[in-house]
Coordinates of C-alpha atoms in Angstrom, one line a residue:
Chain A
M1 CA 18.6 74.8 49.2
S2 CA 20.2 71.5 49.9
S3 CA 18.5 71.2 53.2
E4 CA 15.2 71.8 51.7
T5 CA 15.7 69.1 49.0
T6 CA 16.8 66.4 51.5
A7 CA 13.9 67.4 53.9
Q8 CA 11.5 67.0 50.9
K9 CA 13.0 63.6 50.0
R10 CA 12.8 62.5 53.6
A11 CA 9.4 63.9 54.6
P12 CA 6.5 61.7 53.1
R13 CA 6.5 58.1 52.1
L14 CA 6.2 58.4 48.4
T15 CA 5.2 55.6 46.0
V16 CA 6.9 55.2 42.6
D17 CA 3.7 56.3 41.0
D18 CA 3.8 59.5 42.9
V19 CA 7.3 60.3 41.9
L20 CA 6.6 59.5 38.3
N21 CA 3.4 61.6 38.4
H22 CA 5.2 64.5 39.8
R23 CA 7.9 64.2 37.2
R24 CA 5.3 64.1 34.4
R25 CA 3.6 67.2 35.7
A26 CA 6.9 68.9 36.2
G27 CA 7.9 68.0 32.7
W28 CA 4.7 69.5 31.3
S29 CA 5.0 72.7 33.3
R30 CA 8.5 73.0 32.1
R31 CA 7.5 72.6 28.5
V32 CA 4.8 75.3 29.0
L33 CA 7.4 77.5 30.5
Y34 CA 9.8 76.9 27.6
V35 CA 7.1 77.7 24.9
F36 CA 6.1 80.8 26.9
L37 CA 9.7 82.0 27.1
L38 CA 10.2 81.4 23.3
A39 CA 7.0 83.2 22.5
A40 CA 8.0 86.2 24.8
M41 CA 11.5 86.2 23.0
A42 CA 9.8 86.3 19.6
W43 CA 7.6 89.1 20.5
S44 CA 10.3 91.1 22.1
L45 CA 12.4 90.5 19.0
N46 CA 9.6 91.7 16.8
V47 CA 9.1 94.8 18.8
T48 CA 12.7 95.8 19.2
V49 CA 14.5 94.5 16.2
I50 CA 11.8 94.6 13.4
Q51 CA 9.4 97.4 14.3
D52 CA 11.7 99.9 16.3
T53 CA 14.9 99.7 14.3
D54 CA 15.3 101.8 11.4
W55 CA 17.5 99.6 9.3
A56 CA 17.4 102.0 6.2
R57 CA 19.0 104.8 8.4
M58 CA 21.5 102.5 9.9
G59 CA 22.8 101.5 6.5
S60 CA 24.5 98.4 5.3
L61 CA 26.7 96.1 7.4
G62 CA 29.8 98.1 5.9
N63 CA 28.3 101.3 7.3
V64 CA 27.8 100.0 10.8
L65 CA 31.4 98.4 10.6
G66 CA 32.6 101.7 9.5
A67 CA 31.1 103.3 12.4
A68 CA 32.4 100.9 14.9
G69 CA 35.8 101.1 13.1
R70 CA 36.0 104.9 14.2
F71 CA 36.7 103.7 17.6
A72 CA 39.6 101.4 16.5
G73 CA 42.7 103.3 17.6
I74 CA 44.2 104.7 20.8
D75 CA 44.9 108.4 21.4
F76 CA 48.1 108.1 23.3
A77 CA 48.5 111.9 23.7
L78 CA 45.5 111.7 26.1
F79 CA 46.9 109.4 28.7
P80 CA 49.0 111.9 30.7
T81 CA 45.9 113.9 31.1
L82 CA 44.0 110.9 32.4
I83 CA 45.9 110.3 35.5
A84 CA 44.2 113.0 37.6
P85 CA 40.7 111.8 36.5
M86 CA 41.7 108.4 37.3
L87 CA 42.7 109.3 40.8
E88 CA 39.6 111.4 41.2
T89 CA 37.3 108.4 40.2
F90 CA 39.3 106.1 42.6
M91 CA 38.9 108.7 45.5
I92 CA 35.2 109.1 44.8
A93 CA 34.7 105.5 45.0
C94 CA 36.6 105.2 48.3
L95 CA 34.8 108.1 49.9
G96 CA 31.4 106.9 48.6
T97 CA 32.0 103.5 50.2
L98 CA 33.1 105.1 53.4
V99 CA 30.0 107.2 53.8
G100 CA 27.8 104.2 52.7
V101 CA 29.3 102.1 55.4
I102 CA 28.6 104.8 58.0
I103 CA 25.0 105.1 56.9
C104 CA 24.9 101.2 56.8
I105 CA 25.4 100.9 60.6
P106 CA 21.9 102.0 61.6
A107 CA 20.4 100.3 58.5
A108 CA 21.9 96.9 59.3
W109 CA 21.1 97.2 63.0
F110 CA 17.4 98.1 62.3
G111 CA 17.3 95.6 59.5
A112 CA 18.3 92.5 61.3
Q113 CA 15.3 90.8 62.8
N114 CA 17.1 89.6 66.0
V115 CA 18.6 92.8 67.0
T116 CA 16.2 95.6 65.7
P117 CA 15.2 97.7 68.5
F118 CA 11.4 98.0 67.9
K119 CA 10.4 95.3 65.3
P120 CA 7.0 96.6 64.0
I121 CA 8.4 100.0 63.0
T122 CA 12.2 100.0 62.6
Y123 CA 12.4 96.6 60.7
P124 CA 10.2 97.5 57.7
L125 CA 11.7 101.0 57.8
A126 CA 15.2 99.6 57.3
R127 CA 14.0 97.1 54.6
L128 CA 12.3 99.9 52.7
A129 CA 15.3 102.0 52.9
M130 CA 17.4 99.2 51.6
T131 CA 15.3 98.4 48.7
L132 CA 14.8 102.0 47.8
S133 CA 18.6 102.4 47.7
R134 CA 19.1 99.3 45.6
S135 CA 16.3 99.9 43.2
I136 CA 17.3 103.4 42.0
H137 CA 20.1 103.5 39.5
E138 CA 23.2 105.4 40.5
I139 CA 22.9 107.8 37.6
V140 CA 19.5 108.8 38.9
W141 CA 20.9 109.2 42.4
A142 CA 23.7 111.3 40.9
L143 CA 21.1 113.5 39.1
F144 CA 19.2 113.9 42.4
F145 CA 22.4 114.9 44.4
V146 CA 23.7 117.2 41.7
S147 CA 20.5 119.1 42.0
A148 CA 20.7 119.1 45.6
V149 CA 24.4 119.9 46.4
G150 CA 25.6 121.1 43.0
L151 CA 28.1 119.9 40.5
G152 CA 31.2 118.2 41.7
A153 CA 32.6 115.3 43.5
L154 CA 30.4 115.6 46.5
A155 CA 27.3 114.6 44.5
G156 CA 29.1 111.7 43.2
V157 CA 30.3 110.5 46.7
L158 CA 26.7 110.9 48.1
A159 CA 25.2 109.1 45.2
L160 CA 27.6 106.2 45.5
A161 CA 27.1 106.1 49.4
V162 CA 23.3 106.0 49.1
R163 CA 23.4 103.5 46.2
S164 CA 25.9 101.1 48.2
V165 CA 23.8 101.2 51.4
G166 CA 21.3 98.7 50.0
F167 CA 23.6 95.8 49.3
I168 CA 26.0 96.2 52.2
A169 CA 23.1 96.6 54.7
K170 CA 21.2 93.7 53.4
M171 CA 24.2 91.4 53.5
S172 CA 25.2 92.6 56.8
A173 CA 21.7 92.3 58.3
E174 CA 21.6 88.7 56.9
A175 CA 24.9 88.0 58.5
I176 CA 23.6 89.4 61.8
E177 CA 20.5 87.3 61.5
D178 CA 22.7 84.2 61.2
I179 CA 24.9 84.8 64.4
D180 CA 25.3 82.4 67.3
P181 CA 23.0 83.9 70.2
G182 CA 25.2 82.4 72.8
P183 CA 27.8 85.2 73.3
V184 CA 25.0 87.9 73.1
E185 CA 23.1 86.3 75.8
A186 CA 26.2 85.9 77.9
I187 CA 27.0 89.6 77.7
R188 CA 23.4 90.5 78.4
A189 CA 23.5 88.3 81.4
T190 CA 26.5 89.9 82.8
G191 CA 24.7 93.2 82.5
G192 CA 25.9 94.8 79.2
N193 CA 23.8 97.3 77.7
A194 CA 22.3 97.2 74.1
F195 CA 25.5 99.1 72.7
Q196 CA 27.9 96.8 74.6
V197 CA 26.0 93.8 73.3
M198 CA 26.3 95.1 69.8
L199 CA 30.0 95.8 70.1
Y200 CA 31.2 92.8 71.9
G201 CA 28.5 90.2 71.1
V202 CA 27.5 90.7 67.6
L203 CA 30.1 92.6 65.9
P204 CA 33.1 90.2 66.3
Q205 CA 31.0 87.5 65.0
V206 CA 30.0 89.2 61.6
L207 CA 33.0 91.5 61.1
P208 CA 34.8 89.2 58.5
Q209 CA 31.8 88.7 56.4
I210 CA 30.9 92.4 56.4
L211 CA 34.4 93.5 55.6
S212 CA 34.4 91.2 52.6
V213 CA 31.1 92.5 51.5
I214 CA 32.4 96.1 51.9
V215 CA 35.5 95.4 49.8
F216 CA 33.3 93.8 47.2
E217 CA 31.0 96.9 47.1
W218 CA 34.2 99.1 47.0
E219 CA 35.2 97.3 43.7
I220 CA 31.8 97.8 42.2
N221 CA 31.9 101.4 43.4
I222 CA 35.0 102.1 41.3
R223 CA 33.0 100.9 38.2
R224 CA 30.1 103.1 39.1
S225 CA 32.1 106.1 39.8
A226 CA 33.6 106.0 36.5
V227 CA 30.2 106.9 34.9
L228 CA 29.0 109.4 37.3
G229 CA 30.9 112.1 35.4
L230 CA 28.4 111.7 32.6
V231 CA 25.9 113.6 34.8
G232 CA 28.4 116.1 36.4
A233 CA 30.1 114.4 39.2
G234 CA 33.7 114.5 37.9
G235 CA 36.2 111.9 37.2
L236 CA 36.6 109.7 34.2
G237 CA 33.1 109.8 33.0
L238 CA 33.5 113.7 32.4
V239 CA 36.5 113.0 30.3
F240 CA 34.5 110.2 28.4
F241 CA 31.7 112.7 27.9
R242 CA 34.0 115.4 26.6
Q243 CA 35.8 113.0 24.2
M244 CA 32.4 111.7 22.8
N245 CA 31.1 115.2 22.3
T246 CA 34.1 116.4 20.5
F247 CA 34.1 113.3 18.2
N248 CA 37.5 112.2 19.2
Y249 CA 36.8 108.5 19.0
H250 CA 40.2 107.3 19.7
G251 CA 40.2 109.4 22.8
V252 CA 37.1 107.5 23.9
T253 CA 39.1 104.2 23.5
S254 CA 41.7 105.6 25.6
V255 CA 39.3 106.5 28.3
I256 CA 37.9 103.1 28.2
I257 CA 41.3 101.5 28.5
A258 CA 41.9 103.8 31.5
I259 CA 38.7 102.6 33.0
L260 CA 39.6 99.0 32.4
L261 CA 43.1 99.4 34.1
L262 CA 41.6 101.2 37.1
I263 CA 39.0 98.4 37.5
S264 CA 41.4 95.6 37.0
A265 CA 43.6 97.1 39.7
G266 CA 40.7 97.5 42.0
E267 CA 39.5 93.8 41.3
L268 CA 43.2 92.6 42.2
V269 CA 43.2 94.6 45.3
S270 CA 39.7 93.3 46.3
Y271 CA 40.7 89.7 45.6
Y272 CA 43.7 89.7 47.9
A273 CA 41.8 91.8 50.4
R274 CA 38.8 89.4 50.6
K275 CA 41.2 86.5 50.9
A276 CA 43.1 88.2 53.7
V277 CA 39.9 89.0 55.5
I278 CA 38.4 85.5 55.4
Chain B
M1 CA 54.2 107.7 67.1
N2 CA 54.2 106.1 70.5
R3 CA 55.7 102.7 70.7
P4 CA 53.4 99.8 71.3
P5 CA 53.6 98.0 74.7
Q6 CA 56.2 95.3 75.0
S7 CA 55.3 91.7 74.9
P8 CA 54.6 90.1 78.4
L9 CA 57.0 87.4 77.7
V10 CA 60.0 89.8 77.7
T11 CA 59.2 91.7 80.7
P12 CA 57.9 89.2 83.5
A13 CA 58.1 91.7 86.3
G14 CA 55.1 91.0 88.4
P15 CA 51.5 91.2 87.7
S16 CA 51.2 94.8 87.6
A17 CA 53.9 95.2 84.8
C18 CA 52.2 92.4 82.9
H19 CA 50.4 94.3 80.1
W20 CA 48.2 92.3 77.9
S21 CA 47.7 93.4 74.2
R22 CA 46.0 91.5 71.5
F23 CA 48.7 91.9 68.9
K24 CA 52.4 91.6 69.5
F25 CA 55.1 94.1 68.5
P26 CA 55.6 94.0 64.7
D27 CA 51.9 93.3 64.0
S28 CA 50.6 96.0 66.2
L29 CA 52.9 98.5 64.6
I30 CA 51.8 97.2 61.2
R31 CA 48.1 97.6 62.0
Y32 CA 48.6 101.0 63.7
A33 CA 50.4 102.3 60.7
S34 CA 47.9 100.9 58.1
W35 CA 45.0 102.5 60.0
I36 CA 46.7 105.9 60.2
S37 CA 47.6 105.8 56.6
V38 CA 44.1 104.9 55.5
L39 CA 42.8 107.9 57.6
V40 CA 45.5 110.1 56.1
F41 CA 44.5 109.0 52.6
L42 CA 40.8 109.7 53.3
T43 CA 41.4 113.1 54.7
Y44 CA 43.6 113.9 51.7
T45 CA 40.8 112.7 49.5
V46 CA 38.5 115.3 51.0
E47 CA 40.9 117.9 50.3
Y48 CA 42.0 116.8 46.9
L49 CA 38.3 116.4 45.6
D50 CA 37.5 119.9 47.1
I51 CA 34.5 118.7 48.9
P52 CA 32.7 121.7 50.6
L53 CA 32.1 120.3 54.0
D54 CA 30.2 123.4 55.1
R55 CA 27.6 122.5 52.4
L56 CA 26.9 119.0 53.8
L57 CA 25.1 120.4 56.8
G58 CA 22.8 122.7 54.8
M59 CA 22.2 119.9 52.3
F60 CA 19.4 118.2 54.3
G61 CA 17.4 121.4 54.6
R62 CA 17.9 122.4 51.0
M63 CA 17.0 118.8 49.9
G64 CA 13.8 118.9 52.0
T65 CA 12.6 122.2 50.5
T66 CA 13.5 121.1 46.9
L67 CA 11.5 117.9 47.5
S68 CA 8.6 119.4 49.1
T69 CA 8.2 122.4 46.8
R70 CA 9.2 121.2 43.5
Y71 CA 8.9 117.4 43.5
Y72 CA 6.1 116.9 45.8
P73 CA 2.9 116.4 44.2
P74 CA 4.2 113.8 41.6
D75 CA 2.3 114.0 38.4
I76 CA 0.9 110.4 38.6
G77 CA -1.4 111.0 35.6
Y78 CA 1.6 111.6 33.4
T79 CA 2.8 108.0 34.1
L80 CA -0.6 106.5 33.4
D81 CA -0.4 107.9 29.8
V82 CA -0.6 105.3 27.0
G83 CA 2.7 106.7 25.5
Y84 CA 4.5 106.3 28.7
L85 CA 3.1 102.8 29.4
S86 CA 4.2 101.6 26.0
Y87 CA 7.7 102.7 26.8
V88 CA 7.4 100.7 30.1
V89 CA 6.6 97.6 27.9
D90 CA 9.4 98.5 25.6
T91 CA 11.8 98.5 28.6
I92 CA 10.5 95.2 29.6
H93 CA 11.2 93.7 26.1
M94 CA 14.6 95.1 26.2
A95 CA 15.6 93.7 29.5
F96 CA 14.2 90.4 28.6
L97 CA 16.0 90.2 25.3
G98 CA 19.2 91.6 26.7
A99 CA 19.1 89.0 29.6
I100 CA 18.4 86.1 27.2
F101 CA 21.2 87.0 24.8
G102 CA 23.5 87.7 27.5
L103 CA 22.8 84.4 29.1
I104 CA 23.3 82.5 25.8
A105 CA 26.6 84.1 25.4
S106 CA 27.7 83.6 28.9
I107 CA 27.4 79.8 29.0
P108 CA 30.2 79.0 26.6
L109 CA 32.3 81.9 28.3
A110 CA 31.8 80.3 31.7
W111 CA 32.6 76.9 30.5
F112 CA 35.9 78.2 28.9
G113 CA 36.5 80.5 31.9
S114 CA 36.1 78.1 34.7
F115 CA 39.6 76.9 35.8
N116 CA 38.6 73.3 36.4
M117 CA 36.6 72.7 33.3
S118 CA 38.2 74.8 30.6
P119 CA 39.1 72.8 27.6
S120 CA 42.4 74.7 27.3
R121 CA 43.8 76.4 30.4
R122 CA 46.6 78.1 28.4
W123 CA 44.6 79.7 25.7
L124 CA 40.9 79.6 26.2
Y125 CA 40.7 80.3 29.9
P126 CA 42.5 83.6 29.9
I127 CA 40.7 84.7 26.8
A128 CA 37.3 83.9 28.3
R129 CA 38.2 85.5 31.6
L130 CA 39.4 88.6 29.8
I131 CA 36.2 88.9 27.7
T132 CA 33.9 88.4 30.8
M133 CA 36.0 90.8 32.8
S134 CA 35.8 93.6 30.1
C135 CA 32.1 93.1 29.6
R136 CA 31.6 93.5 33.4
A137 CA 34.1 96.3 34.0
V138 CA 32.5 98.6 31.3
H139 CA 29.6 100.2 32.9
E140 CA 26.2 99.5 31.1
M141 CA 25.8 103.2 30.5
I142 CA 29.1 103.3 28.6
W143 CA 28.1 100.3 26.4
A144 CA 24.9 102.1 25.8
I145 CA 26.4 105.3 24.7
L146 CA 29.0 103.4 22.5
F147 CA 26.3 101.4 20.7
V148 CA 24.2 104.6 20.3
A149 CA 27.2 106.2 18.6
I150 CA 27.6 103.2 16.3
L151 CA 23.9 102.2 15.5
G152 CA 22.0 105.3 16.2
F153 CA 19.0 105.7 18.5
G154 CA 16.6 103.1 19.2
M155 CA 16.0 99.9 21.1
L156 CA 18.6 97.8 19.4
P157 CA 21.6 99.5 20.9
G158 CA 19.8 99.2 24.3
V159 CA 19.4 95.5 23.8
L160 CA 23.1 95.1 22.8
A161 CA 24.4 97.2 25.8
L162 CA 22.2 95.0 28.2
T163 CA 23.6 91.9 26.4
F164 CA 27.1 92.8 27.2
F165 CA 26.3 93.8 30.6
C166 CA 24.4 90.5 31.3
T167 CA 27.2 88.6 29.6
G168 CA 29.8 89.9 32.0
F169 CA 27.4 89.6 35.0
A170 CA 26.2 86.1 34.4
G171 CA 29.5 84.9 32.9
K172 CA 31.2 85.5 36.2
L173 CA 28.6 83.8 38.4
F174 CA 28.2 80.9 36.1
A175 CA 31.9 80.3 36.1
E176 CA 32.1 80.5 39.9
E177 CA 29.3 78.0 40.0
I178 CA 31.1 75.6 37.8
E179 CA 34.3 76.0 39.7
A180 CA 32.5 74.8 42.8
I181 CA 31.1 71.5 41.5
D182 CA 31.9 68.1 42.8
V183 CA 34.6 66.6 40.5
G184 CA 33.6 63.0 41.2
P185 CA 31.0 62.5 38.4
V186 CA 33.3 64.5 36.0
E187 CA 36.1 62.1 36.5
A188 CA 34.0 59.0 36.3
M189 CA 32.9 60.2 32.9
R190 CA 36.3 61.1 31.8
A191 CA 37.6 57.7 33.0
S192 CA 34.8 56.1 30.9
G193 CA 36.1 57.9 27.8
A194 CA 33.5 60.9 27.5
N195 CA 34.7 63.8 25.5
Q196 CA 34.6 67.5 26.8
L197 CA 31.2 68.2 25.5
Q198 CA 29.8 65.0 27.0
V199 CA 31.5 65.7 30.3
M200 CA 30.0 69.2 30.3
A201 CA 26.5 68.1 29.3
F202 CA 26.1 65.1 31.5
G203 CA 28.6 65.6 34.2
V204 CA 28.6 69.3 35.0
F205 CA 25.4 70.6 33.8
P206 CA 23.1 68.4 36.0
Q207 CA 25.0 69.8 39.0
V208 CA 24.7 73.3 38.3
R209 CA 21.2 73.4 36.6
V210 CA 19.2 74.9 39.6
A211 CA 22.0 77.4 40.4
F212 CA 22.0 78.4 36.8
T213 CA 18.3 79.0 36.7
G214 CA 18.5 81.1 39.8
I215 CA 21.3 83.2 38.4
A216 CA 19.4 83.6 35.1
I217 CA 16.4 84.9 37.0
Y218 CA 18.4 87.2 39.0
T219 CA 20.2 88.4 35.8
W220 CA 16.8 89.3 34.3
D221 CA 16.1 91.2 37.5
V222 CA 19.4 93.2 37.3
A223 CA 18.8 93.7 33.6
F224 CA 15.6 95.2 34.1
R225 CA 17.0 97.6 36.7
A226 CA 19.7 98.7 34.2
A227 CA 17.1 99.0 31.3
T228 CA 15.1 101.5 33.1
V229 CA 17.9 104.0 32.7
V230 CA 19.9 103.0 29.5
G231 CA 17.5 105.2 27.6
F232 CA 19.0 108.0 29.1
F233 CA 21.5 108.3 26.5
G234 CA 19.2 107.4 23.7
A235 CA 19.0 103.6 23.9
G236 CA 15.2 103.2 24.1
G237 CA 12.8 102.7 27.1
M238 CA 11.8 104.8 29.9
G239 CA 15.1 106.4 30.4
W240 CA 14.4 108.7 27.5
Y241 CA 11.3 110.1 29.2
L242 CA 13.4 110.6 32.3
K243 CA 15.9 112.6 30.4
R244 CA 13.4 114.7 28.5
N245 CA 11.7 115.7 31.6
I246 CA 14.8 116.4 33.4
L247 CA 15.9 118.7 30.6
Q248 CA 12.6 120.4 30.6
V249 CA 12.7 120.8 34.4
E250 CA 9.3 119.2 34.8
T251 CA 10.2 118.2 38.3
E252 CA 6.7 116.8 39.2
R253 CA 6.8 114.5 36.1
V254 CA 10.4 113.5 37.0
A255 CA 9.1 112.5 40.5
A256 CA 6.2 110.5 39.1
I257 CA 8.7 108.7 36.6
L258 CA 11.1 108.0 39.4
L259 CA 8.2 106.6 41.5
S260 CA 7.1 104.4 38.7
I261 CA 10.7 103.2 38.3
I262 CA 10.8 102.2 42.0
I263 CA 7.4 100.5 41.9
L264 CA 8.4 98.5 38.7
V265 CA 11.8 97.5 40.3
L266 CA 10.0 96.3 43.4
I267 CA 7.7 94.3 41.5
S268 CA 10.5 92.7 39.4
E269 CA 12.4 92.1 42.6
I270 CA 9.5 90.4 44.3
A271 CA 8.7 88.3 41.1
S272 CA 12.4 87.3 40.9
A273 CA 12.6 86.4 44.5
W274 CA 9.4 84.2 44.1
A275 CA 10.6 82.6 41.0
R276 CA 13.9 81.8 42.5
A277 CA 12.4 80.2 45.6
K278 CA 10.0 78.2 43.3
V279 CA 13.0 76.9 41.3
M280 CA 14.8 76.0 44.4
K281 CA 11.8 74.0 45.6
M282 CA 11.0 72.5 42.3
N283 CA 14.3 70.6 42.2

């Protein structure tokens, strides 16, 4: 970004009038953009809040606050039974990240322009796989894998793995594209084969970045694995679903507190791990 | 556990005994032990979660047959129906509103929650960080379920769920952006007697404006991705169609809906990438 702006400032010899004209035009286009955004917002507000919402059924503000107030309270008796699901959620996240990293190795290799084996086919293929993986929500992936391998933790692990491939592979491929070609050429010149080039020329250069991306994705995966239980993949989501369906609202709050605890622990670990890696 | 090789400095007994290793004694043992413990933990995880490894191999064949026999000819006509398309438009509305509200809420949170600019490091900083973190930690699905339980079915709970999600998402990125600014102009303004709001408006904001715009566009993109599924639990949008067809085992329609989601997300991703590139260039 900064290099672009400096290049732009340096490139043509601009007169003062040019700059002022550009500013005026930019100002106008900006104003048009603001008006457009406001109009879109008004339209959306009209559709969602005025037309679609059934205010009569929702009742007065007191009714809404009363409905929200049902959640105010903690079911302490539930906490001992939450430890096993918490562990399960954590483990699903760990395994999902691991499997995702394993799938990522070919994806990142094919998806980096400078190391992809056969550019016209493998590069678009890998890019397509990454986009597909990122564009489908984890709930949908979980539904798909539940129908493929049955209920249980395996479906959750696979859903997380497939979902995290997109991000890790994209960041890794970008890191690989930015490497210094010197070591790679040196290894190739001494007769290293493609595998040796990857292992000794490329990997050492990108490992810290990729590790930090993996830790980051692991932290996000903890958050995701907490909801996979809603569609049958075990863990805290399943407990949440049960508490919700049995109208034990205080239990719902307890489950949310457990999720928050788990995620803050994960965030802490991820913070220090990323610091240690870089 | 075999002992790692001795350091070459300790045993200078000729070139043959001089064994090089990258990590010296305590380090090598720690690394070795941590790798082993990670492996043990992962093995135990497979055991604990009761993962049927024998099923993994058969999975691909089964998935192939399921896809080809049941999902294969996607019922495209179903997704071109007016009812479905109006739900798609609703989804876009929801994502837009959720992103806008979330961005509006996240700007003060980012200000209070950035360590270098927070007006009060003792009170506002931890509170803002806590709010941002809890918005982000609770998954958008859980927000959607909670708001549906409180407000009933419809698009309003979906918008609120997306608002909370976007607040957490954008709040963190904004705060990180503010923490990375150049403090020179800020100090100059402080020295000339500007108050907190003036420092924020004229010292900080011009530095982060472009980054904020990029993040805002990205937030909209992410919100749209989430909006396609919040309807799954009754919060409006296409997710409701998805759920209905899954429950009715109309697999060919499900395939068509999934295809439409993928295409829409691709379009939104391309649009957001284009808009971000444009914003970067405009500056």
